[in-house]
CSV table of C-alpha atoms and ligand atoms in Angstrom, one decimal:
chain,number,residue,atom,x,y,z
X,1,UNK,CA,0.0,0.0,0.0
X,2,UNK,CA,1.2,3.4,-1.1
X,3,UNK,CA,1.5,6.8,0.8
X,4,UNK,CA,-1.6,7.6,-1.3
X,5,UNK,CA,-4.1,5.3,0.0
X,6,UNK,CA,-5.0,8.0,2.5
X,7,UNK,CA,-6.7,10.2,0.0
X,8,UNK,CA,-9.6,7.6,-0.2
X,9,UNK,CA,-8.7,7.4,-4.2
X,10,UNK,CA,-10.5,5.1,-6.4
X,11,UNK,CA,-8.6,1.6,-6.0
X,12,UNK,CA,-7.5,1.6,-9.5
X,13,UNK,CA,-6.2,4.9,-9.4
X,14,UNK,CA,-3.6,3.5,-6.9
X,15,UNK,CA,-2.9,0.5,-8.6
X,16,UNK,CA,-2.1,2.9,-11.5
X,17,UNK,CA,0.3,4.8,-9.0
X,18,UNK,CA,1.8,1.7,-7.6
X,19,UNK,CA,2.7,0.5,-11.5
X,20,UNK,CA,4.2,4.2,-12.1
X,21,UNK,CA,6.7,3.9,-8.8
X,22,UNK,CA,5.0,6.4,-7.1
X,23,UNK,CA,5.1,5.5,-3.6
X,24,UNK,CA,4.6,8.9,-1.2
X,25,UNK,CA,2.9,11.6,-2.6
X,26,UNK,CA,5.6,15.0,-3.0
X,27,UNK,CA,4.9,18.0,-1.0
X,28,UNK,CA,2.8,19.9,-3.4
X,29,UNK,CA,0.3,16.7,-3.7
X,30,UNK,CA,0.2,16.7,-0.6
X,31,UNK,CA,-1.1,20.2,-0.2
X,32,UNK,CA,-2.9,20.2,-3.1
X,33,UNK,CA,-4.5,17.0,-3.9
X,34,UNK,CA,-7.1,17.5,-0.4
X,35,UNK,CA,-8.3,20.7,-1.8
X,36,UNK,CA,-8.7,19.6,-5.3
X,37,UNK,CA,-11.0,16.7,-4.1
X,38,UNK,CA,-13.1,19.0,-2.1
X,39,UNK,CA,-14.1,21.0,-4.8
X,40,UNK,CA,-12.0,24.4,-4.1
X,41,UNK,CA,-10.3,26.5,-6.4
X,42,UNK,CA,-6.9,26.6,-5.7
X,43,UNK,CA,-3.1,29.3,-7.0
X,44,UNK,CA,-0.4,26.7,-6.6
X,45,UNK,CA,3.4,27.8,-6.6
X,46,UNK,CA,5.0,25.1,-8.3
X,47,UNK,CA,7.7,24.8,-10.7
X,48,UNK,CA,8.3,22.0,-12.5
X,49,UNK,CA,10.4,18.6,-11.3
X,50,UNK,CA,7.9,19.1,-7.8
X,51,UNK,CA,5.3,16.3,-9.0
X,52,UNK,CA,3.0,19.1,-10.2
X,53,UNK,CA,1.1,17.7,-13.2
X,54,UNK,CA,0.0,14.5,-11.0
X,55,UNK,CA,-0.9,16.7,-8.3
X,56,UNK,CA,-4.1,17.8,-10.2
X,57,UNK,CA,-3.9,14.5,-12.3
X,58,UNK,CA,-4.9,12.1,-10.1
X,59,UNK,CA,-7.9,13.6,-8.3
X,60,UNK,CA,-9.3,14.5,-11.8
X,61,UNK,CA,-8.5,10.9,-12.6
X,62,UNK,CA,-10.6,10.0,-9.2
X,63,UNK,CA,-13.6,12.3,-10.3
X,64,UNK,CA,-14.3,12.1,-13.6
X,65,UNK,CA,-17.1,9.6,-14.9
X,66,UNK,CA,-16.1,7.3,-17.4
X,67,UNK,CA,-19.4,6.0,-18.2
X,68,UNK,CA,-19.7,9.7,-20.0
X,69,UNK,CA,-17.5,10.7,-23.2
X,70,UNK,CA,-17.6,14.2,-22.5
X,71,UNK,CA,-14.8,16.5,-21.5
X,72,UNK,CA,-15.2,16.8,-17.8
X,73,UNK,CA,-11.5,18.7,-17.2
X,74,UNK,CA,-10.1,20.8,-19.5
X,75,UNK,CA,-6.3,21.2,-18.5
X,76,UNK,CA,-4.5,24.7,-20.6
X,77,UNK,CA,-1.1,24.3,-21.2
X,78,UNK,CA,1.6,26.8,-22.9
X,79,UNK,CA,3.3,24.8,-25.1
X,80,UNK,CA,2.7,21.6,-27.1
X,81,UNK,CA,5.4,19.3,-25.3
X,82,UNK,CA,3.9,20.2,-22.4
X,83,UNK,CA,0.7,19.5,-23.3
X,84,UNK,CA,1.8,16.3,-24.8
X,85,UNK,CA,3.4,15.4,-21.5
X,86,UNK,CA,0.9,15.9,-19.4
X,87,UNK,CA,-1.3,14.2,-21.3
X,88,UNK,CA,0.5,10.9,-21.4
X,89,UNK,CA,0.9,11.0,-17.4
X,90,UNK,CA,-2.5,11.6,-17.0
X,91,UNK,CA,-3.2,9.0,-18.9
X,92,UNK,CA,-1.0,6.8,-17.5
X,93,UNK,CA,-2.9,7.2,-14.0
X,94,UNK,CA,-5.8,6.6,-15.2
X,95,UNK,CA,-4.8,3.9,-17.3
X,96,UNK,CA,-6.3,1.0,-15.2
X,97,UNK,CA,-9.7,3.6,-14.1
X,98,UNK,CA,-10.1,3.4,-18.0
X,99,UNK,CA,-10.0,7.8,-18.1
X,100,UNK,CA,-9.1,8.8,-21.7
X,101,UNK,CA,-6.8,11.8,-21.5
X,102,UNK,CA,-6.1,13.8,-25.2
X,103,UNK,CA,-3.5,16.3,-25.9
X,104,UNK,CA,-4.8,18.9,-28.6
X,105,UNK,CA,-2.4,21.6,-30.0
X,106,UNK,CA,-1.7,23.3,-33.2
X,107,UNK,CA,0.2,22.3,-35.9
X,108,UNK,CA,-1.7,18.8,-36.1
X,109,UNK,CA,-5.1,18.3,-38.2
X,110,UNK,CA,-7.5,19.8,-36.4
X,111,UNK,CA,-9.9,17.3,-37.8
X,112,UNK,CA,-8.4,14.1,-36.6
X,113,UNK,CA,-8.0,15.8,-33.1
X,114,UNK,CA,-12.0,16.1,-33.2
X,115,UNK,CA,-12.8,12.8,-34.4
X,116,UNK,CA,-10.6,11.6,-31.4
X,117,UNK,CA,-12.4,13.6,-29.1
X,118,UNK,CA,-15.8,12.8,-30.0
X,119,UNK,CA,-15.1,9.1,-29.8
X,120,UNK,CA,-14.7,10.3,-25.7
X,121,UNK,CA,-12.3,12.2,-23.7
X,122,UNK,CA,-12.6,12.8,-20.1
X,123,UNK,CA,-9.7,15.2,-19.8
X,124,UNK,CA,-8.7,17.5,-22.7
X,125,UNK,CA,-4.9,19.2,-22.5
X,126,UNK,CA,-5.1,22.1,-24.6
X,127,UNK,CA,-3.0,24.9,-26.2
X,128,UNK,CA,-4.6,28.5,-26.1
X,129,UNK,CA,-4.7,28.8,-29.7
X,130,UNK,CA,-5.9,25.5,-30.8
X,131,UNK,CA,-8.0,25.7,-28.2
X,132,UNK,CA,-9.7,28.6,-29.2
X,133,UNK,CA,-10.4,27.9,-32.8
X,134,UNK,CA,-11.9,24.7,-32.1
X,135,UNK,CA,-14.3,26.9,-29.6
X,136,UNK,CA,-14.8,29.3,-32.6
X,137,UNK,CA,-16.1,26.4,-35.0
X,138,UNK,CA,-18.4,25.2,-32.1
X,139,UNK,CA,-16.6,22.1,-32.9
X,140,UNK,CA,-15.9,21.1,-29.2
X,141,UNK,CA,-18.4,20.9,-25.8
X,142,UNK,CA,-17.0,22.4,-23.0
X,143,UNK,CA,-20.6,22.7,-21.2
X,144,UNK,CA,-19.5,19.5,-19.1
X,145,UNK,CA,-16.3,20.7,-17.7
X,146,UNK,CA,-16.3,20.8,-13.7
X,147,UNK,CA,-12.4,21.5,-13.9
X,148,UNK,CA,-10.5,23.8,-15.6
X,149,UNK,CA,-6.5,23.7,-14.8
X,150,UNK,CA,-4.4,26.7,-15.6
X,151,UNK,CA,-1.0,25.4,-15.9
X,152,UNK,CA,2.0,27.1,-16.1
X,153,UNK,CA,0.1,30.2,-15.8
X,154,UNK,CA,3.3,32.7,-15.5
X,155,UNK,CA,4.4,31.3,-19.0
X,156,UNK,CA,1.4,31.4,-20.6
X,157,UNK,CA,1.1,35.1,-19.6
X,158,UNK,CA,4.5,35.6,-20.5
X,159,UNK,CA,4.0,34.6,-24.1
X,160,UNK,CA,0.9,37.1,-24.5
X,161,UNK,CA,-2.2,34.5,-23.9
X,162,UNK,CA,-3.6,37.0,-21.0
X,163,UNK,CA,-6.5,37.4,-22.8
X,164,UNK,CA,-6.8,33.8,-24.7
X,165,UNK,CA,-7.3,33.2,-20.8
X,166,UNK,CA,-10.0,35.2,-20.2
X,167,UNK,CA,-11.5,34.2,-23.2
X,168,UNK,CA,-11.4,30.3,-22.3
X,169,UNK,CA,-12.4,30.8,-18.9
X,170,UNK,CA,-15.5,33.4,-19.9
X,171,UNK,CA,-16.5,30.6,-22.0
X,172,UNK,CA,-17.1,27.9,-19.2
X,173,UNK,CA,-20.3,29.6,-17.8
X,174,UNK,CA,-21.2,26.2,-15.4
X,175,UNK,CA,-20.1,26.3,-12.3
X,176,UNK,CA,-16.4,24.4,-11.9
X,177,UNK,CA,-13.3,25.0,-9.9
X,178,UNK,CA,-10.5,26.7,-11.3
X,179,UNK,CA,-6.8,25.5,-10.3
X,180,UNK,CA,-4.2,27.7,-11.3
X,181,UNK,CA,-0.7,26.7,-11.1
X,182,UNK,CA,2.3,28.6,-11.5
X,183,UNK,CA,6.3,29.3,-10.5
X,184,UNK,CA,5.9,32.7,-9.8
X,185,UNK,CA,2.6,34.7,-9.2
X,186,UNK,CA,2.8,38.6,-11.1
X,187,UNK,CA,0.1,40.8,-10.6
X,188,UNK,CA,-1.9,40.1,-13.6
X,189,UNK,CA,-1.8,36.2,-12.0
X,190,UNK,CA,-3.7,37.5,-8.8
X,191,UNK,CA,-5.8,39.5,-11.1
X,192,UNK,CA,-6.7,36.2,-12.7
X,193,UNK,CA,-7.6,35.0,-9.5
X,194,UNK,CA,-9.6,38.1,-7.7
X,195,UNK,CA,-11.7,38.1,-11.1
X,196,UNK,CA,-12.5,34.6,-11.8
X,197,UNK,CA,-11.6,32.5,-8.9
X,198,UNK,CA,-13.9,31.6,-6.3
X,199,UNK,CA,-11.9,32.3,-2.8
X,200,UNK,CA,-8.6,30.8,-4.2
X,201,UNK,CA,-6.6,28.8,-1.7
X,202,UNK,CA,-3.4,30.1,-2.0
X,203,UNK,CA,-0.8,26.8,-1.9
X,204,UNK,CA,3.0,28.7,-1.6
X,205,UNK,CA,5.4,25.4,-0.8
X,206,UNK,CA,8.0,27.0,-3.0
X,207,UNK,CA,8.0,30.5,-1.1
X,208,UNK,CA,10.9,30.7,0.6
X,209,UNK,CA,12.4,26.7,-0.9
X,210,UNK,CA,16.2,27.4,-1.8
X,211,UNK,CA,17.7,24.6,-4.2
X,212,UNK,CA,17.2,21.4,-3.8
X,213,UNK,CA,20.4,19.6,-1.2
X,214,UNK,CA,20.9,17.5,-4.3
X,215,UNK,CA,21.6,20.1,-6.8
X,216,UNK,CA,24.9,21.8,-7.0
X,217,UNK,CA,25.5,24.8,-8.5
X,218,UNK,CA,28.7,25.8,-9.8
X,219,UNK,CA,30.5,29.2,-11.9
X,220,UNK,CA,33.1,28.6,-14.7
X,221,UNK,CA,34.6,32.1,-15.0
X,222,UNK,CA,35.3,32.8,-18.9
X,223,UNK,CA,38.0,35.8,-19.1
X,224,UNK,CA,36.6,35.8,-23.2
X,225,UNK,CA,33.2,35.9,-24.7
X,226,UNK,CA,34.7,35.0,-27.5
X,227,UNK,CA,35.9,31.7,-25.5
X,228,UNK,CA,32.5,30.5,-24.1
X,229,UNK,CA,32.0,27.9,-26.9
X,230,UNK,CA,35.9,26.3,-25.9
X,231,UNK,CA,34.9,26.2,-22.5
X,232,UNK,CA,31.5,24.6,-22.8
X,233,UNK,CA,32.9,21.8,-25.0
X,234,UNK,CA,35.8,21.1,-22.6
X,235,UNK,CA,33.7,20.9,-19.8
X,236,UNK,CA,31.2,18.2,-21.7
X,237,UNK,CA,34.2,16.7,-22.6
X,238,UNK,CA,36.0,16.3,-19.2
X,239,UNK,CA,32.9,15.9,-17.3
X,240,UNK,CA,30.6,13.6,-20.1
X,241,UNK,CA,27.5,13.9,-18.9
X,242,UNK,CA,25.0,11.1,-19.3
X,243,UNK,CA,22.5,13.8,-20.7
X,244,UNK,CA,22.8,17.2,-20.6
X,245,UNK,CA,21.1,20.6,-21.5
X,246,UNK,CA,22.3,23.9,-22.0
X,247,UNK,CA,20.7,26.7,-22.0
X,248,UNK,CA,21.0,29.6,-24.8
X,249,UNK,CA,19.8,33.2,-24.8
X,250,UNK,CA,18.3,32.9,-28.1
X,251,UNK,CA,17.6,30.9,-31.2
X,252,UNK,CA,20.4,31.9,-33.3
X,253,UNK,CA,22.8,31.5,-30.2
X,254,UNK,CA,21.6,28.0,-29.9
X,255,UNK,CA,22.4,27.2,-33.1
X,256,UNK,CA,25.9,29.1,-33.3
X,257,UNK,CA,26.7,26.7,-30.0
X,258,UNK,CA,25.4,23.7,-31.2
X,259,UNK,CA,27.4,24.3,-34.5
X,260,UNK,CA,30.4,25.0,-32.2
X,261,UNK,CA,29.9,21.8,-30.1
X,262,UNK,CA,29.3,20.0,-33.3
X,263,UNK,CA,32.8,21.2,-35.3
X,264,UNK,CA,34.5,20.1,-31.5
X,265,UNK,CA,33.8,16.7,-32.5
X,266,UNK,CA,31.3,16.0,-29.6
X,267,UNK,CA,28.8,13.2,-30.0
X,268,UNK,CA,25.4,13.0,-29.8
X,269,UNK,CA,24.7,17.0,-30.4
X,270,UNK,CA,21.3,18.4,-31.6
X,271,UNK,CA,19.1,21.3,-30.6
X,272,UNK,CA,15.9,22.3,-29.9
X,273,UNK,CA,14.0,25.7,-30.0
X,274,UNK,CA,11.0,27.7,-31.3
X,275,UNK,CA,11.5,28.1,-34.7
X,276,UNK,CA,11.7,24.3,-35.6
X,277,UNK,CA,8.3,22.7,-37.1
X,278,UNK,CA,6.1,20.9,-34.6
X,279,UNK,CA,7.2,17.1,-36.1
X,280,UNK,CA,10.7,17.7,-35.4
X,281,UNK,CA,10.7,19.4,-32.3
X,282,UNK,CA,8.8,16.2,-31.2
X,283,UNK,CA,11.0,13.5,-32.9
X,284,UNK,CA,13.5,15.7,-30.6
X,285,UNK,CA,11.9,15.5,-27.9
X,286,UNK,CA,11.4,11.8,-28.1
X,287,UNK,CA,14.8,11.2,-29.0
X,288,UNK,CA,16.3,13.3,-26.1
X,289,UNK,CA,13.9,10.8,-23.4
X,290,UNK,CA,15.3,7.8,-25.0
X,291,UNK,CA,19.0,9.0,-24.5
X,292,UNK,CA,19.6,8.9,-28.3
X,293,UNK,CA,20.4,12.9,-27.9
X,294,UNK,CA,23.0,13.0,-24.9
X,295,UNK,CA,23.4,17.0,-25.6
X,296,UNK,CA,20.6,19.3,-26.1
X,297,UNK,CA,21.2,23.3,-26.6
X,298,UNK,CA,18.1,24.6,-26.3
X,299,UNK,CA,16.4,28.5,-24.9
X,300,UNK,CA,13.9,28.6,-22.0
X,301,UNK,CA,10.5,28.6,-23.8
X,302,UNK,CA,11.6,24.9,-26.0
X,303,UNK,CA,12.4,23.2,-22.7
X,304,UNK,CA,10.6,25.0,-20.1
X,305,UNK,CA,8.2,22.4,-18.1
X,306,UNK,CA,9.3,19.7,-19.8
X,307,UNK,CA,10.1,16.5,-17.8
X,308,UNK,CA,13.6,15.5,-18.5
X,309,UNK,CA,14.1,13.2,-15.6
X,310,UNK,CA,17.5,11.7,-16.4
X,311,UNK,CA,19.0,15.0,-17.4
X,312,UNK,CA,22.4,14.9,-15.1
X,313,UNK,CA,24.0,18.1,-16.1
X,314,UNK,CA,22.4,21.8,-17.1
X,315,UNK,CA,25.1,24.3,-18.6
X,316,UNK,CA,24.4,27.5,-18.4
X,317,UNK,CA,26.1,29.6,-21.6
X,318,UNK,CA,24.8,32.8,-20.8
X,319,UNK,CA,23.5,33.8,-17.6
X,320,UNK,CA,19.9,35.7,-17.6
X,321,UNK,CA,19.0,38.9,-16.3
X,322,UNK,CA,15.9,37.2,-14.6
X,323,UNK,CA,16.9,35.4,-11.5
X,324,UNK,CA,14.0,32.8,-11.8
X,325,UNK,CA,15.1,31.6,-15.2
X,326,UNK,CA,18.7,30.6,-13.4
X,327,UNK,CA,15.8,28.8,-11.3
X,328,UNK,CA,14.3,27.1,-13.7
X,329,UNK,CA,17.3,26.0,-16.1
X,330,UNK,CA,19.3,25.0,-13.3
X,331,UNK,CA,15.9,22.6,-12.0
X,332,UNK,CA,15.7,20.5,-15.0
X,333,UNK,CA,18.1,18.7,-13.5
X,334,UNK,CA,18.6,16.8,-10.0
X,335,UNK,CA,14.9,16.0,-10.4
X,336,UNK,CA,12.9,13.6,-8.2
X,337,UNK,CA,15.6,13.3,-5.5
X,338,UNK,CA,18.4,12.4,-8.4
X,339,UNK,CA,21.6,14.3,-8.1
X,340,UNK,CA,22.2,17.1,-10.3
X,341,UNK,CA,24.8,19.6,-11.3
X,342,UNK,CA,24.4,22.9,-13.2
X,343,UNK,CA,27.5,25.0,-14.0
X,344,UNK,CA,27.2,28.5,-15.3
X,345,UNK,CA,29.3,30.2,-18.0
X,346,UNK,CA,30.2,34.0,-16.4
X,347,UNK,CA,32.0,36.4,-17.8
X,348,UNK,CA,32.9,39.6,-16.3
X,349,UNK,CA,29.4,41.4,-18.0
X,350,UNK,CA,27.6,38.8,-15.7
X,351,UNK,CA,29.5,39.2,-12.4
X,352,UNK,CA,26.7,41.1,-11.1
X,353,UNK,CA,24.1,39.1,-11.7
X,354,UNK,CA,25.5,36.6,-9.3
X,355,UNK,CA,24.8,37.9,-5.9
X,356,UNK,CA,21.0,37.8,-6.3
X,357,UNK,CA,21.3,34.3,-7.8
X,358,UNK,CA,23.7,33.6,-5.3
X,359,UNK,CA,21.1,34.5,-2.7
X,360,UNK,CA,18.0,33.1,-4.5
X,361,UNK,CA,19.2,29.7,-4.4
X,362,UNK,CA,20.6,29.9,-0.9
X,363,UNK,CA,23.9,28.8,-1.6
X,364,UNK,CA,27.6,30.5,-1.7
X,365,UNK,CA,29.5,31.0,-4.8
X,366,UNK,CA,31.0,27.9,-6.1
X,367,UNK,CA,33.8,28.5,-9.1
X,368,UNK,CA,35.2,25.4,-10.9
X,369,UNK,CA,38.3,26.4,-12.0
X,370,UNK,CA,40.3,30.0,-11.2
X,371,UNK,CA,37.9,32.3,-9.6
X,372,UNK,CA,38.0,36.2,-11.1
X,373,UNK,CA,39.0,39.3,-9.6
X,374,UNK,CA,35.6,40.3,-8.6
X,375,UNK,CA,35.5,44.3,-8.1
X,376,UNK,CA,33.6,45.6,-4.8
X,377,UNK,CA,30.5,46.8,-6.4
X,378,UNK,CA,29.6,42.7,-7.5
X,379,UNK,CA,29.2,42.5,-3.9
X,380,UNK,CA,30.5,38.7,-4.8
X,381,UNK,CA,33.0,36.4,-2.7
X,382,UNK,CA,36.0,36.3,-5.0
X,383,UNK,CA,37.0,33.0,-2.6
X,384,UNK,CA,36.8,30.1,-5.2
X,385,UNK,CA,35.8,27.3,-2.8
X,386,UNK,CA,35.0,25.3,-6.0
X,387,UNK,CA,38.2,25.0,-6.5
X,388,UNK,CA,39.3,23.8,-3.1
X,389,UNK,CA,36.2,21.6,-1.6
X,390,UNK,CA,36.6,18.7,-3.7
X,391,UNK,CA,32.8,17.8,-4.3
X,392,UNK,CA,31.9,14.7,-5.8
X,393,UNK,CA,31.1,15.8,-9.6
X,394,UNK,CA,33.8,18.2,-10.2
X,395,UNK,CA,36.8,17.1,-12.3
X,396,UNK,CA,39.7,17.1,-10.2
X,397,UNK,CA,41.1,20.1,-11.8
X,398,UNK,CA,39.2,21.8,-14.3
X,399,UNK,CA,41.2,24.3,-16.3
X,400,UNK,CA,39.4,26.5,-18.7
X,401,UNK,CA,41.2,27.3,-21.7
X,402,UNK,CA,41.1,31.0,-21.3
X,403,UNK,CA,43.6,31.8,-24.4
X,404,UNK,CA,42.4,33.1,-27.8
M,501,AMP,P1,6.3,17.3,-12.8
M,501,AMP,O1,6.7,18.3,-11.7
M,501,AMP,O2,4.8,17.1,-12.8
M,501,AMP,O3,6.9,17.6,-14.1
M,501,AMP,O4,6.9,15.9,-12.4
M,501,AMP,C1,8.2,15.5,-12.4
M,501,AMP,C2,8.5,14.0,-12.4
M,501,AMP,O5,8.2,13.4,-11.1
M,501,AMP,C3,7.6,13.3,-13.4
M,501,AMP,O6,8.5,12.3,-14.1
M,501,AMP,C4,6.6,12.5,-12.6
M,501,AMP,O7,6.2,11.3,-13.2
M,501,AMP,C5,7.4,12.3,-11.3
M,501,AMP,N1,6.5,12.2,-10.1
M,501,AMP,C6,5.5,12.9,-9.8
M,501,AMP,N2,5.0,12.6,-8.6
M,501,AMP,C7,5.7,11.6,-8.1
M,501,AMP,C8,5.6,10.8,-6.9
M,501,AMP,N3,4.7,11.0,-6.0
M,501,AMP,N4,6.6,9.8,-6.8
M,501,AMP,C9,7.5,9.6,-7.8
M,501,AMP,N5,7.6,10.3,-8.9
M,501,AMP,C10,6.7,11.3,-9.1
C-alpha cells in the first residue's frame, strides 16, 4: 500500500500509481490533492520537477465519470510538449480507471483531433490557440467541464495569452473550480484570480524553498566571450554527462553553439527551440527521453516544463537577467531526489548578476576552475571554494582554456 491510499482514491487509481513507482505523494500533492478533491479552487506555486502535473492528475483521474465521453476537465497548457506530457501521465494514472486523456495543440489536423475527441475524452490538455479555434467552430463541448486547470500560468502570460485566458475561462459559464498553477505569481496572475476564482486557496510550498540539497550549482569564470564555446565543449568533454542541457539566450545562439559543439567533434549533439516545425521538435523531444540525444542546446520557452528526468548536467552559456530563469534552467536537472549539477558560463558582464542568484538559491559561490578578480560593487565572494572543496562531480582540476 502506497502513501496515497490515504486520499480515499479510487482503488485503480492506486494500482495505477503503484505501476508508475510512485510511492509517497511529493509536497505539493500533498497540499494540493485535499483541496482539489473537495471542490476548491486553488493558486499553486510550483515549478516544474515538484510532482505538479500529478498533483491535479490524479484527483481529476478520481472524479471524472467514465461511463460519460464528455470533457469533464479541461487542463491549458503553454506549449505543445507540455501539453503532450501531461497528457501521457495523465493517462497513465488513469490507465487502469479506463480515463481517456487527449493532448490537442496546433500544428496537427485539427480534424483528426476532433474525431478523437468525439469518440470520448474525459480530460482534454489544450494549447490556447488551438484551443480557441476549435471553440470558434463550435466544434468542441465544453458545457461538461467541472475542472478547468491553468498550468504554467506565469508562461502562458508571459507569451501574451492573457487574454486567450480570459476568453477560455468566460466561455465555461457552469459552475467548476479553477486550479491555477504557477512558479511565480505577477500581478496580472492574482488578477486572474480576484476576477474569476472563487476564494482561491493560495498553496505557496516554493515560497521561501532554496535549491534542492541535491543540486549543486557551480561558476566557470570565462576571461573571453569569445571563448564561451571552448569552455562549454571542454567541460562536456571532461565531465561527459550522461544527458545534458544547455541553456542559450536565443535561437540563433543556440544554433551558433550547437554548430560550435558539433565542429569540437562531440557526440550525440542536436538542438531544440521555437522556430523548428512541430514534427521535429517532437521527434526531438522523443529522441532526447530515449537518450539517443546526450546534448541538447536549447532556450527557456523549447524546454521549459518539460520533464527531463534523467537530465544529469544543465550548462548555463549565458547567464539571464531574470533570476527565476537561473531557477528554472538549473531545476531540469537533479529531479525527483536524483543528483544534479548545473554549472554557469560568467563572464565579467555577468559578475553582477551573481549575488542575487547567489542569494536566491541559498547557496555561496561555487567557481570550478580560477575564480575572477571580482570588483567591490559585485558585492560577490571572489574565494573560489570550488576550487578547493573537492565535491563529488567536479573534475579534479578543471582548467578552462582562457587563451584566444
Ligand atoms: P512534474 O513536476 O509534474 O513535471 O513531475 C516531475 C516528475 O516526477 C515526473 O516524471 C513524474 O512522473 C514524477 N513524479 C510525480 N509525482 C511523483 C511521486 N509521488 N513519486 C515519484 N515520482 C513522481
Amino acid at each position: 500500500m502506497t502513501g496515497f491510499a490515504e486520499f480515499n482514491l479510487d482503488p485503480r487509481i492506486l494500482v495505477s500509481l503503484e505501476k508508475m513507482g510512485f510511492q509517497e505523494p511529493s509536497p505539493i500533492q500533498a497540499a494540493t490533492m485535499p483541496l482539489i478533491l473537495k471542490g476548491h479552487d486553488i493558486i499553486a506555486l510550483a515549478e516544474t520537477g515538484s510532482g505538479k502535473t500529478a498533483a491535479c492528475a490524479i484527483p481529476l483521474c478520481h472524479m471524472v465519470n467514465v461511463e460519460s465521453k464528455k470533457i469533464q476537465g479541461l487542463i491549458i497548457v503553454p506549449t505543445r510538449e507540455l501539453c503532450l506530457q501531461y497528457a501521457v501521465e495523465a493517462q497513465k494514472i488513469g490507465k487502469e480507471k479506463g480515463v481517456k486523456a487527449f493532448a490537442m495543440y496546433g500544428g496537427e489536423p485539427m480534424g483528426l483531433q476532433l474525431a478523437k475527441i468525439k469518440a470520448g475524452v474525459q480530460l482534454l490538455v489544450a494549447t490556447p490557440g488551438r484551443l480557441i479555434d476549435c471553440i470558434h467552430s463550435r466544434a468542441i463541448d465544453l458545457s461538461h467541464i467541472k475542472t478547468l486547470v491553468l498550468d504554467e500560468a506565469d508562461e502562458m502570460l508571459s507569451m501574451g495569452f492573457f487574454e486567450d485566458l480570459e476568453f477560455i475561462i468566460q466561455c465555461l459559464v457552469q459552475p467548476h473550480a479553477t486550479l491555477l498553477f504557477s512558479a511565480t505569481i505577477p500581478p496580472r496572475i492574482s488578477l486572474l484570480g480576484r476576477k474569476y476564482m472563487n476564494q482561491p486557496h493560495e498553496v505557496k510550498l516554493s515560497s521561501n524553498q532554496k535549491s534542492p540539497k541535491n543540486l549543486d550549482h557551480q561558476f566557470v569564470y570565462v576571461k573571453n566571450v569569445r571563448l564561451r564555446s571552448t569552455v562549454l565543449s571542454t567541460l562536456i568533454q571532461e565531465l561527459a554527462p550522461k544527458q545534458s542541457l544547455v541553456f542559450c539566450e536565443s535561437r540563433r545562439q543556440v544554433e551558433e553553439v550547437t554548430r560550435d559543439l558539433k565542429r569540437s567533434k562531440l557526440m550525440g549533439v542536436d538542438f531544440l527551440h521555437g522556430g523548428l516545425a512541430q514534427n521535429l521538435r517532437s521527434q526531438l523531444t522523443s529522441k532526447f527521453r530515449a537518450g539517443k540525444i546526450r546534448t541538447l542546446v536549447v532556450t527557456d520557452v523549447a524546454a521549459r516544463g518539460l520533464d527531463f528526468s534523467e537530465v544529469t548536467h544543465v550548462f548555463i552559456f549565458q547567464l539571464g537577467k531574470d533570476i527565476d530563469t537561473y531557477v528554472h534552467r538549473s531545476g531540469r536537472t537533479g529531479r525527483s531526489g536524483r543528483e544534479g549539477l548545473a554549472i554557469s558560463l560568467v563572464t565579467s558582464y555577468e559578475l553582477s548578476l551573481l549575488p542575487p542568484i547567489l542569494k536566491k538559491i541559498g547557496r555561496e559561490i561555487n567557481w570550478l576552475g580560477e575564480a575572477p578578480d571580482v570588483p567591490s560593487h559585485t558585492n560577490s565572494s571572489p574565494k573560489s571554494s570550488g576550487a578547493r572543496g573537492g565535491k563529488k562531480r567536479r573534475p579534479s582540476r578543471f582548467s578552462p582554456p582562457q587563451t584566444s
